Short mmCIF file of N, CA and C in Angstrom, two decimals:
data_model
loop_
_atom_site.label_atom_id
_atom_site.label_comp_id
_atom_site.label_asym_id
_atom_site.label_seq_id
_atom_site.Cartn_x
_atom_site.Cartn_y
_atom_site.Cartn_z
N UNK A 1 -44.76 3.51 -50.43
CA UNK A 1 -43.87 3.40 -49.28
C UNK A 1 -44.58 2.55 -48.21
N UNK A 2 -43.89 1.55 -47.72
CA UNK A 2 -44.47 0.74 -46.67
C UNK A 2 -43.94 1.21 -45.33
N UNK A 3 -44.79 1.14 -44.35
CA UNK A 3 -44.42 1.58 -43.02
C UNK A 3 -43.95 0.36 -42.23
N UNK A 4 -42.85 0.54 -41.49
CA UNK A 4 -42.38 -0.54 -40.64
C UNK A 4 -43.45 -0.91 -39.63
N UNK A 5 -43.65 -2.22 -39.44
CA UNK A 5 -44.71 -2.64 -38.53
C UNK A 5 -44.24 -2.71 -37.09
N UNK A 6 -42.94 -2.84 -36.88
CA UNK A 6 -42.43 -2.98 -35.52
C UNK A 6 -42.39 -1.62 -34.84
N UNK A 7 -42.81 -1.59 -33.58
CA UNK A 7 -42.76 -0.38 -32.76
C UNK A 7 -41.88 -0.70 -31.56
N UNK A 8 -40.94 0.16 -31.28
CA UNK A 8 -40.07 -0.01 -30.11
C UNK A 8 -40.30 1.15 -29.15
N UNK A 9 -40.53 0.82 -27.89
CA UNK A 9 -40.63 1.82 -26.84
C UNK A 9 -39.50 1.51 -25.87
N UNK A 10 -38.60 2.48 -25.70
CA UNK A 10 -37.38 2.23 -24.93
C UNK A 10 -37.28 3.21 -23.77
N UNK A 11 -37.16 2.69 -22.57
CA UNK A 11 -36.90 3.50 -21.39
C UNK A 11 -35.40 3.52 -21.15
N UNK A 12 -34.82 4.69 -21.23
CA UNK A 12 -33.36 4.83 -21.08
C UNK A 12 -33.06 5.37 -19.69
N UNK A 13 -31.97 4.90 -19.11
CA UNK A 13 -31.56 5.44 -17.82
C UNK A 13 -31.01 4.39 -16.89
N UNK A 14 -31.05 4.72 -15.61
CA UNK A 14 -30.52 3.87 -14.56
C UNK A 14 -31.51 3.93 -13.40
N UNK A 15 -32.19 2.85 -13.13
CA UNK A 15 -33.21 2.84 -12.09
C UNK A 15 -32.63 3.00 -10.68
N UNK A 16 -31.30 2.95 -10.55
CA UNK A 16 -30.65 3.13 -9.26
C UNK A 16 -30.02 4.52 -9.10
N UNK A 17 -30.44 5.46 -9.96
CA UNK A 17 -30.02 6.87 -9.87
C UNK A 17 -31.24 7.77 -9.81
N UNK A 18 -32.15 7.44 -8.94
CA UNK A 18 -33.38 8.20 -8.69
C UNK A 18 -34.10 8.62 -9.98
N UNK A 19 -34.15 9.91 -10.29
CA UNK A 19 -34.93 10.39 -11.43
C UNK A 19 -34.42 9.89 -12.78
N UNK A 20 -33.19 9.43 -12.83
CA UNK A 20 -32.66 8.86 -14.07
C UNK A 20 -33.41 7.57 -14.43
N UNK A 21 -34.19 7.03 -13.52
CA UNK A 21 -34.97 5.84 -13.77
C UNK A 21 -36.35 6.09 -14.34
N UNK A 22 -36.67 7.32 -14.73
CA UNK A 22 -38.02 7.62 -15.21
C UNK A 22 -38.39 6.79 -16.44
N UNK A 23 -37.46 6.60 -17.34
CA UNK A 23 -37.76 5.79 -18.53
C UNK A 23 -38.10 4.36 -18.18
N UNK A 24 -37.37 3.81 -17.21
CA UNK A 24 -37.63 2.44 -16.76
C UNK A 24 -39.02 2.35 -16.12
N UNK A 25 -39.39 3.37 -15.36
CA UNK A 25 -40.70 3.37 -14.70
C UNK A 25 -41.83 3.45 -15.73
N UNK A 26 -41.66 4.24 -16.77
CA UNK A 26 -42.68 4.33 -17.81
C UNK A 26 -42.85 2.96 -18.48
N UNK A 27 -41.76 2.27 -18.75
CA UNK A 27 -41.84 0.94 -19.36
C UNK A 27 -42.55 -0.03 -18.41
N UNK A 28 -42.20 0.03 -17.13
CA UNK A 28 -42.85 -0.86 -16.15
C UNK A 28 -44.36 -0.63 -16.12
N UNK A 29 -44.77 0.63 -16.16
CA UNK A 29 -46.21 0.93 -16.12
C UNK A 29 -46.91 0.54 -17.42
N UNK A 30 -46.22 0.69 -18.55
CA UNK A 30 -46.81 0.24 -19.82
C UNK A 30 -47.02 -1.28 -19.80
N UNK A 31 -46.10 -1.99 -19.17
CA UNK A 31 -46.21 -3.45 -19.12
C UNK A 31 -47.38 -3.91 -18.27
N UNK A 32 -47.71 -3.15 -17.22
CA UNK A 32 -48.76 -3.63 -16.32
C UNK A 32 -49.99 -2.74 -16.27
N UNK A 33 -50.08 -1.75 -17.12
CA UNK A 33 -51.20 -0.80 -17.09
C UNK A 33 -52.52 -1.48 -17.41
N UNK A 34 -53.43 -1.40 -16.51
CA UNK A 34 -54.78 -1.94 -16.73
C UNK A 34 -55.69 -0.82 -17.19
N UNK A 35 -56.75 -1.18 -17.86
CA UNK A 35 -57.76 -0.20 -18.25
C UNK A 35 -57.55 0.39 -19.62
N UNK A 36 -56.33 0.36 -20.12
CA UNK A 36 -56.08 0.90 -21.45
C UNK A 36 -56.13 -0.21 -22.48
N UNK A 37 -56.30 0.17 -23.73
CA UNK A 37 -56.29 -0.86 -24.78
C UNK A 37 -54.90 -1.50 -24.86
N UNK A 38 -54.85 -2.75 -25.29
CA UNK A 38 -53.54 -3.39 -25.41
C UNK A 38 -52.70 -2.67 -26.47
N UNK A 39 -51.40 -2.74 -26.30
CA UNK A 39 -50.51 -2.17 -27.32
C UNK A 39 -50.59 -3.05 -28.57
N UNK A 40 -50.38 -2.46 -29.73
CA UNK A 40 -50.48 -3.24 -30.97
C UNK A 40 -49.46 -4.37 -31.02
N UNK A 41 -49.82 -5.42 -31.74
CA UNK A 41 -48.87 -6.51 -31.98
C UNK A 41 -47.63 -5.91 -32.64
N UNK A 42 -46.49 -6.43 -32.33
CA UNK A 42 -45.26 -5.91 -32.89
C UNK A 42 -44.65 -4.79 -32.07
N UNK A 43 -45.25 -4.47 -30.91
CA UNK A 43 -44.69 -3.43 -30.04
C UNK A 43 -43.75 -4.09 -29.04
N UNK A 44 -42.52 -3.59 -29.01
CA UNK A 44 -41.50 -4.11 -28.10
C UNK A 44 -41.25 -3.07 -27.02
N UNK A 45 -41.33 -3.48 -25.76
CA UNK A 45 -41.01 -2.61 -24.63
C UNK A 45 -39.66 -3.04 -24.09
N UNK A 46 -38.73 -2.09 -23.96
CA UNK A 46 -37.37 -2.43 -23.53
C UNK A 46 -36.80 -1.32 -22.65
N UNK A 47 -35.83 -1.70 -21.84
CA UNK A 47 -35.06 -0.72 -21.07
C UNK A 47 -33.61 -0.80 -21.52
N UNK A 48 -32.91 0.31 -21.34
CA UNK A 48 -31.53 0.40 -21.80
C UNK A 48 -30.79 1.41 -20.95
N UNK A 49 -29.50 1.17 -20.75
CA UNK A 49 -28.68 2.11 -19.98
C UNK A 49 -28.21 3.31 -20.79
N UNK A 50 -28.54 3.36 -22.05
CA UNK A 50 -28.17 4.49 -22.90
C UNK A 50 -26.99 4.21 -23.81
N UNK A 51 -26.42 3.01 -23.74
CA UNK A 51 -25.31 2.67 -24.62
C UNK A 51 -25.76 2.80 -26.08
N UNK A 52 -25.04 3.58 -26.89
CA UNK A 52 -25.47 3.80 -28.27
C UNK A 52 -25.67 2.53 -29.08
N UNK A 53 -24.78 1.56 -28.96
CA UNK A 53 -24.93 0.32 -29.73
C UNK A 53 -26.19 -0.44 -29.32
N UNK A 54 -26.48 -0.46 -28.03
CA UNK A 54 -27.70 -1.14 -27.57
C UNK A 54 -28.95 -0.43 -28.07
N UNK A 55 -28.94 0.90 -28.01
CA UNK A 55 -30.09 1.66 -28.50
C UNK A 55 -30.34 1.37 -29.98
N UNK A 56 -29.29 1.41 -30.77
CA UNK A 56 -29.43 1.15 -32.21
C UNK A 56 -29.98 -0.25 -32.44
N UNK A 57 -29.50 -1.22 -31.70
CA UNK A 57 -30.00 -2.58 -31.83
C UNK A 57 -31.47 -2.69 -31.48
N UNK A 58 -31.91 -1.94 -30.48
CA UNK A 58 -33.31 -1.98 -30.06
C UNK A 58 -34.24 -1.32 -31.06
N UNK A 59 -33.79 -0.25 -31.72
CA UNK A 59 -34.70 0.45 -32.63
C UNK A 59 -34.50 0.09 -34.10
N UNK A 60 -33.50 -0.73 -34.40
CA UNK A 60 -33.24 -1.09 -35.79
C UNK A 60 -34.48 -1.75 -36.40
N UNK A 61 -34.80 -1.35 -37.61
CA UNK A 61 -35.93 -1.88 -38.38
C UNK A 61 -37.29 -1.52 -37.78
N UNK A 62 -37.35 -0.58 -36.86
CA UNK A 62 -38.63 -0.16 -36.30
C UNK A 62 -39.24 0.92 -37.18
N UNK A 63 -40.54 0.86 -37.35
CA UNK A 63 -41.24 1.94 -38.02
C UNK A 63 -41.35 3.15 -37.12
N UNK A 64 -41.63 2.89 -35.85
CA UNK A 64 -41.72 3.95 -34.84
C UNK A 64 -40.91 3.53 -33.63
N UNK A 65 -40.11 4.44 -33.13
CA UNK A 65 -39.42 4.24 -31.86
C UNK A 65 -39.75 5.43 -30.97
N UNK A 66 -40.16 5.13 -29.74
CA UNK A 66 -40.40 6.15 -28.72
C UNK A 66 -39.41 5.89 -27.61
N UNK A 67 -38.63 6.91 -27.27
CA UNK A 67 -37.64 6.81 -26.20
C UNK A 67 -38.06 7.75 -25.08
N UNK A 68 -37.99 7.24 -23.84
CA UNK A 68 -38.23 8.07 -22.66
C UNK A 68 -36.95 8.09 -21.86
N UNK A 69 -36.46 9.29 -21.55
CA UNK A 69 -35.17 9.45 -20.89
C UNK A 69 -35.24 10.64 -19.93
N UNK A 70 -34.40 10.59 -18.92
CA UNK A 70 -34.26 11.74 -18.02
C UNK A 70 -33.38 12.78 -18.71
N UNK A 71 -33.54 14.03 -18.30
CA UNK A 71 -32.79 15.12 -18.92
C UNK A 71 -32.39 16.15 -17.89
N UNK A 72 -31.37 16.91 -18.25
CA UNK A 72 -30.97 18.08 -17.48
C UNK A 72 -31.27 19.30 -18.34
N UNK A 73 -31.80 20.32 -17.74
CA UNK A 73 -32.06 21.57 -18.46
C UNK A 73 -31.61 22.72 -17.57
N UNK A 74 -31.19 23.78 -18.21
CA UNK A 74 -30.73 24.94 -17.45
C UNK A 74 -31.42 26.17 -18.00
N UNK A 75 -32.27 26.82 -17.24
CA UNK A 75 -32.65 26.44 -15.88
C UNK A 75 -33.60 25.25 -15.92
N UNK A 76 -33.61 24.49 -14.86
CA UNK A 76 -34.41 23.28 -14.81
C UNK A 76 -35.78 23.48 -14.19
N UNK A 77 -36.67 22.59 -14.56
CA UNK A 77 -38.02 22.57 -14.00
C UNK A 77 -38.39 21.09 -13.83
N UNK A 78 -38.03 20.49 -12.69
CA UNK A 78 -38.23 19.05 -12.50
C UNK A 78 -39.66 18.61 -12.84
N UNK A 79 -39.72 17.52 -13.63
CA UNK A 79 -40.99 16.98 -14.06
C UNK A 79 -41.45 17.50 -15.41
N UNK A 80 -40.84 18.57 -15.90
CA UNK A 80 -41.21 19.11 -17.21
C UNK A 80 -40.79 18.12 -18.29
N UNK A 81 -41.67 17.90 -19.26
CA UNK A 81 -41.42 16.95 -20.33
C UNK A 81 -41.17 17.69 -21.64
N UNK A 82 -40.12 17.30 -22.33
CA UNK A 82 -39.79 17.84 -23.65
C UNK A 82 -40.04 16.74 -24.68
N UNK A 83 -40.67 17.07 -25.78
CA UNK A 83 -40.89 16.11 -26.87
C UNK A 83 -40.00 16.52 -28.04
N UNK A 84 -39.15 15.60 -28.47
CA UNK A 84 -38.26 15.82 -29.60
C UNK A 84 -38.61 14.79 -30.65
N UNK A 85 -38.49 15.17 -31.90
CA UNK A 85 -38.90 14.27 -32.97
C UNK A 85 -37.86 14.22 -34.07
N UNK A 86 -37.55 13.02 -34.49
CA UNK A 86 -36.68 12.82 -35.64
C UNK A 86 -37.52 12.15 -36.70
N UNK A 87 -37.61 12.78 -37.82
CA UNK A 87 -38.38 12.24 -38.93
C UNK A 87 -37.50 12.35 -40.16
N UNK A 88 -36.99 11.24 -40.63
CA UNK A 88 -36.06 11.26 -41.74
C UNK A 88 -34.73 11.80 -41.25
N UNK A 89 -34.33 12.94 -41.75
CA UNK A 89 -33.03 13.51 -41.41
C UNK A 89 -33.13 14.68 -40.43
N UNK A 90 -34.32 15.00 -39.95
CA UNK A 90 -34.52 16.21 -39.15
C UNK A 90 -34.76 15.86 -37.68
N UNK A 91 -33.97 16.44 -36.82
CA UNK A 91 -34.17 16.28 -35.38
C UNK A 91 -34.48 17.64 -34.80
N UNK A 92 -35.66 17.78 -34.21
CA UNK A 92 -35.97 19.04 -33.55
C UNK A 92 -35.23 19.06 -32.23
N UNK A 93 -34.70 20.18 -31.86
CA UNK A 93 -33.87 20.30 -30.67
C UNK A 93 -34.62 20.95 -29.52
N UNK A 94 -34.14 20.65 -28.32
CA UNK A 94 -34.70 21.22 -27.11
C UNK A 94 -33.53 21.74 -26.28
N UNK A 95 -33.82 22.53 -25.26
CA UNK A 95 -32.75 22.99 -24.37
C UNK A 95 -32.37 21.93 -23.35
N UNK A 96 -33.10 20.82 -23.29
CA UNK A 96 -32.79 19.74 -22.36
C UNK A 96 -31.75 18.81 -22.98
N UNK A 97 -30.89 18.24 -22.14
CA UNK A 97 -29.92 17.27 -22.60
C UNK A 97 -30.07 16.01 -21.78
N UNK A 98 -29.59 14.90 -22.35
CA UNK A 98 -29.67 13.62 -21.65
C UNK A 98 -28.90 13.68 -20.35
N UNK A 99 -29.29 12.86 -19.41
CA UNK A 99 -28.56 12.80 -18.14
C UNK A 99 -27.36 11.88 -18.22
N UNK A 100 -27.09 11.32 -19.40
CA UNK A 100 -25.96 10.42 -19.59
C UNK A 100 -24.84 11.15 -20.32
N UNK A 101 -23.59 10.78 -20.03
CA UNK A 101 -22.46 11.38 -20.73
C UNK A 101 -22.49 11.03 -22.21
N UNK A 102 -22.67 9.77 -22.53
CA UNK A 102 -22.87 9.31 -23.89
C UNK A 102 -24.25 8.69 -23.93
N UNK A 103 -24.86 8.71 -25.03
CA UNK A 103 -26.17 8.09 -25.07
C UNK A 103 -26.96 8.41 -26.30
N UNK A 104 -28.12 8.97 -26.09
CA UNK A 104 -29.10 9.12 -27.14
C UNK A 104 -28.59 9.96 -28.32
N UNK A 105 -28.02 11.11 -28.04
CA UNK A 105 -27.53 11.95 -29.13
C UNK A 105 -26.47 11.25 -29.96
N UNK A 106 -25.57 10.57 -29.30
CA UNK A 106 -24.52 9.83 -30.00
C UNK A 106 -25.12 8.67 -30.78
N UNK A 107 -26.13 7.99 -30.18
CA UNK A 107 -26.77 6.87 -30.87
C UNK A 107 -27.46 7.35 -32.14
N UNK A 108 -28.12 8.51 -32.08
CA UNK A 108 -28.79 9.06 -33.26
C UNK A 108 -27.77 9.36 -34.35
N UNK A 109 -26.69 10.01 -33.99
CA UNK A 109 -25.69 10.36 -35.01
C UNK A 109 -25.00 9.13 -35.59
N UNK A 110 -24.70 8.15 -34.74
CA UNK A 110 -24.09 6.92 -35.23
C UNK A 110 -25.06 6.16 -36.13
N UNK A 111 -26.32 6.05 -35.70
CA UNK A 111 -27.32 5.36 -36.51
C UNK A 111 -27.54 6.07 -37.84
N UNK A 112 -27.51 7.40 -37.83
CA UNK A 112 -27.64 8.17 -39.07
C UNK A 112 -26.49 7.82 -40.02
N UNK A 113 -25.27 7.80 -39.49
CA UNK A 113 -24.10 7.50 -40.31
C UNK A 113 -24.15 6.08 -40.87
N UNK A 114 -24.72 5.16 -40.09
CA UNK A 114 -24.78 3.75 -40.51
C UNK A 114 -26.05 3.42 -41.29
N UNK A 115 -26.95 4.40 -41.43
CA UNK A 115 -28.22 4.14 -42.11
C UNK A 115 -29.13 3.23 -41.32
N UNK A 116 -29.10 3.35 -39.98
CA UNK A 116 -29.88 2.45 -39.11
C UNK A 116 -30.82 3.21 -38.17
N UNK A 117 -31.27 4.38 -38.60
CA UNK A 117 -32.28 5.10 -37.82
C UNK A 117 -33.64 4.47 -38.04
N UNK A 118 -34.50 4.52 -37.03
CA UNK A 118 -35.88 4.07 -37.28
C UNK A 118 -36.55 5.05 -38.23
N UNK A 119 -37.65 4.62 -38.82
CA UNK A 119 -38.40 5.48 -39.73
C UNK A 119 -38.81 6.77 -39.03
N UNK A 120 -39.25 6.64 -37.78
CA UNK A 120 -39.69 7.80 -36.98
C UNK A 120 -39.20 7.58 -35.56
N UNK A 121 -38.58 8.62 -34.99
CA UNK A 121 -38.06 8.55 -33.63
C UNK A 121 -38.61 9.72 -32.84
N UNK A 122 -39.29 9.41 -31.74
CA UNK A 122 -39.84 10.43 -30.85
C UNK A 122 -39.22 10.22 -29.48
N UNK A 123 -38.69 11.30 -28.92
CA UNK A 123 -38.04 11.24 -27.61
C UNK A 123 -38.83 12.11 -26.63
N UNK A 124 -39.12 11.52 -25.48
CA UNK A 124 -39.69 12.27 -24.37
C UNK A 124 -38.59 12.38 -23.33
N UNK A 125 -38.12 13.61 -23.11
CA UNK A 125 -37.06 13.88 -22.13
C UNK A 125 -37.68 14.57 -20.93
N UNK A 126 -37.48 13.97 -19.77
CA UNK A 126 -38.10 14.46 -18.54
C UNK A 126 -37.03 15.11 -17.66
N UNK A 127 -37.23 16.38 -17.33
CA UNK A 127 -36.27 17.06 -16.46
C UNK A 127 -36.34 16.45 -15.06
N UNK A 128 -35.18 16.07 -14.56
CA UNK A 128 -35.11 15.45 -13.24
C UNK A 128 -34.69 16.44 -12.16
N UNK A 129 -34.91 16.03 -10.92
CA UNK A 129 -34.51 16.84 -9.77
C UNK A 129 -33.37 16.19 -9.00
N UNK A 130 -33.27 14.85 -9.07
CA UNK A 130 -32.35 14.11 -8.22
C UNK A 130 -31.78 12.93 -8.97
N UNK A 131 -30.47 12.94 -9.23
CA UNK A 131 -29.85 11.79 -9.88
C UNK A 131 -28.82 11.13 -8.96
N UNK A 132 -29.02 11.30 -7.65
CA UNK A 132 -28.12 10.67 -6.68
C UNK A 132 -28.38 9.17 -6.64
N UNK A 133 -27.49 8.43 -6.00
CA UNK A 133 -27.66 6.99 -5.87
C UNK A 133 -28.89 6.67 -5.04
N UNK A 134 -29.64 5.69 -5.47
CA UNK A 134 -30.83 5.26 -4.74
C UNK A 134 -31.96 4.98 -5.70
N UNK A 135 -33.05 4.46 -5.16
CA UNK A 135 -34.21 4.17 -5.99
C UNK A 135 -35.34 5.12 -5.62
N UNK A 136 -36.29 5.20 -6.53
CA UNK A 136 -37.45 6.06 -6.30
C UNK A 136 -37.29 7.40 -6.99
N UNK A 137 -38.36 7.83 -7.61
CA UNK A 137 -38.37 9.10 -8.33
C UNK A 137 -38.77 10.23 -7.39
N UNK A 138 -38.32 11.44 -7.70
CA UNK A 138 -38.75 12.61 -6.94
C UNK A 138 -40.25 12.83 -7.18
N UNK A 139 -40.92 13.55 -6.30
CA UNK A 139 -42.36 13.79 -6.49
C UNK A 139 -42.70 14.44 -7.84
N UNK A 140 -41.90 15.40 -8.29
CA UNK A 140 -42.20 16.08 -9.56
C UNK A 140 -42.09 15.13 -10.75
N UNK A 141 -41.10 14.26 -10.73
CA UNK A 141 -40.93 13.31 -11.82
C UNK A 141 -41.99 12.21 -11.73
N UNK A 142 -42.30 11.76 -10.53
CA UNK A 142 -43.36 10.77 -10.35
C UNK A 142 -44.67 11.28 -10.96
N UNK A 143 -44.97 12.55 -10.76
CA UNK A 143 -46.21 13.14 -11.28
C UNK A 143 -46.24 13.14 -12.82
N UNK A 144 -45.08 13.08 -13.45
CA UNK A 144 -45.03 13.09 -14.91
C UNK A 144 -45.21 11.70 -15.52
N UNK A 145 -45.08 10.65 -14.73
CA UNK A 145 -45.05 9.29 -15.29
C UNK A 145 -46.37 8.88 -15.93
N UNK A 146 -47.50 9.00 -15.25
CA UNK A 146 -48.77 8.57 -15.86
C UNK A 146 -49.11 9.37 -17.12
N UNK A 147 -48.94 10.70 -17.11
CA UNK A 147 -49.16 11.43 -18.38
C UNK A 147 -48.21 10.97 -19.49
N UNK A 148 -46.98 10.58 -19.12
CA UNK A 148 -46.05 10.07 -20.13
C UNK A 148 -46.52 8.74 -20.70
N UNK A 149 -47.02 7.87 -19.86
CA UNK A 149 -47.56 6.59 -20.33
C UNK A 149 -48.68 6.87 -21.34
N UNK A 150 -49.57 7.80 -21.01
CA UNK A 150 -50.65 8.17 -21.93
C UNK A 150 -50.09 8.76 -23.22
N UNK A 151 -49.07 9.60 -23.12
CA UNK A 151 -48.47 10.22 -24.31
C UNK A 151 -47.85 9.16 -25.22
N UNK A 152 -47.19 8.17 -24.64
CA UNK A 152 -46.59 7.09 -25.44
C UNK A 152 -47.70 6.31 -26.14
N UNK A 153 -48.76 5.98 -25.42
CA UNK A 153 -49.88 5.25 -26.03
C UNK A 153 -50.49 6.08 -27.17
N UNK A 154 -50.65 7.38 -26.95
CA UNK A 154 -51.20 8.26 -27.99
C UNK A 154 -50.27 8.32 -29.21
N UNK A 155 -48.97 8.37 -28.96
CA UNK A 155 -47.98 8.41 -30.05
C UNK A 155 -48.13 7.17 -30.93
N UNK A 156 -48.28 6.02 -30.29
CA UNK A 156 -48.43 4.76 -31.02
C UNK A 156 -49.74 4.76 -31.80
N UNK A 157 -50.82 5.21 -31.18
CA UNK A 157 -52.13 5.24 -31.85
C UNK A 157 -52.10 6.17 -33.06
N UNK A 158 -51.48 7.35 -32.94
CA UNK A 158 -51.39 8.28 -34.08
C UNK A 158 -50.58 7.67 -35.21
N UNK A 159 -49.50 6.99 -34.86
CA UNK A 159 -48.66 6.36 -35.87
C UNK A 159 -49.45 5.29 -36.62
N UNK A 160 -50.17 4.46 -35.88
CA UNK A 160 -50.96 3.38 -36.49
C UNK A 160 -52.10 3.92 -37.33
N UNK A 161 -52.67 5.05 -36.96
CA UNK A 161 -53.84 5.60 -37.66
C UNK A 161 -53.46 6.41 -38.90
N UNK A 162 -52.21 6.85 -38.99
CA UNK A 162 -51.80 7.70 -40.12
C UNK A 162 -51.75 6.90 -41.41
N UNK A 163 -52.21 7.49 -42.51
CA UNK A 163 -52.09 6.80 -43.80
C UNK A 163 -50.63 6.54 -44.13
N UNK A 164 -50.36 5.45 -44.81
CA UNK A 164 -49.00 5.11 -45.22
C UNK A 164 -48.43 6.27 -46.03
N UNK A 165 -47.22 6.66 -45.71
CA UNK A 165 -46.58 7.77 -46.42
C UNK A 165 -46.85 9.12 -45.80
N UNK A 166 -47.77 9.18 -44.82
CA UNK A 166 -48.10 10.45 -44.18
C UNK A 166 -48.06 10.25 -42.68
N UNK A 167 -46.89 10.46 -42.10
CA UNK A 167 -46.75 10.29 -40.66
C UNK A 167 -47.30 11.51 -39.95
N UNK A 168 -47.89 11.27 -38.76
CA UNK A 168 -48.47 12.38 -38.00
C UNK A 168 -47.42 13.35 -37.53
#
């Protein structure tokens, strides 16, 4: 079994809806982060509004896709990060949901039906505090951004280090 060489990291959301922009902020920091090792060749950093067709296009043919998105959870804990993983046909579930009406869940199901899921899909969903109009993240979500950047880098490193056929 050969592992897809392309890696897609996608920040989902709307940077003009406060905490819904957390995915975009993680992508921005990955693009300009100094001090860390460079991302592997073949890594694509992208932002998306959550449209299922756009998401599928961004992760198509990727060996690994990491998505960062804002989430609502009840009860909520702003800044709390949930990690969800899709490996083959299995998606682990969390009590958090996307902050979009349509989006990631629909994209996964549509991609599954079309046979266009990435080999491995990892989602980091960040509970938000404020999705009102405006820019800037709440303090709790801002505090989660740097650890998320590190988590994404670690996810990529684990994927690259795993023997072919044995994903971490």
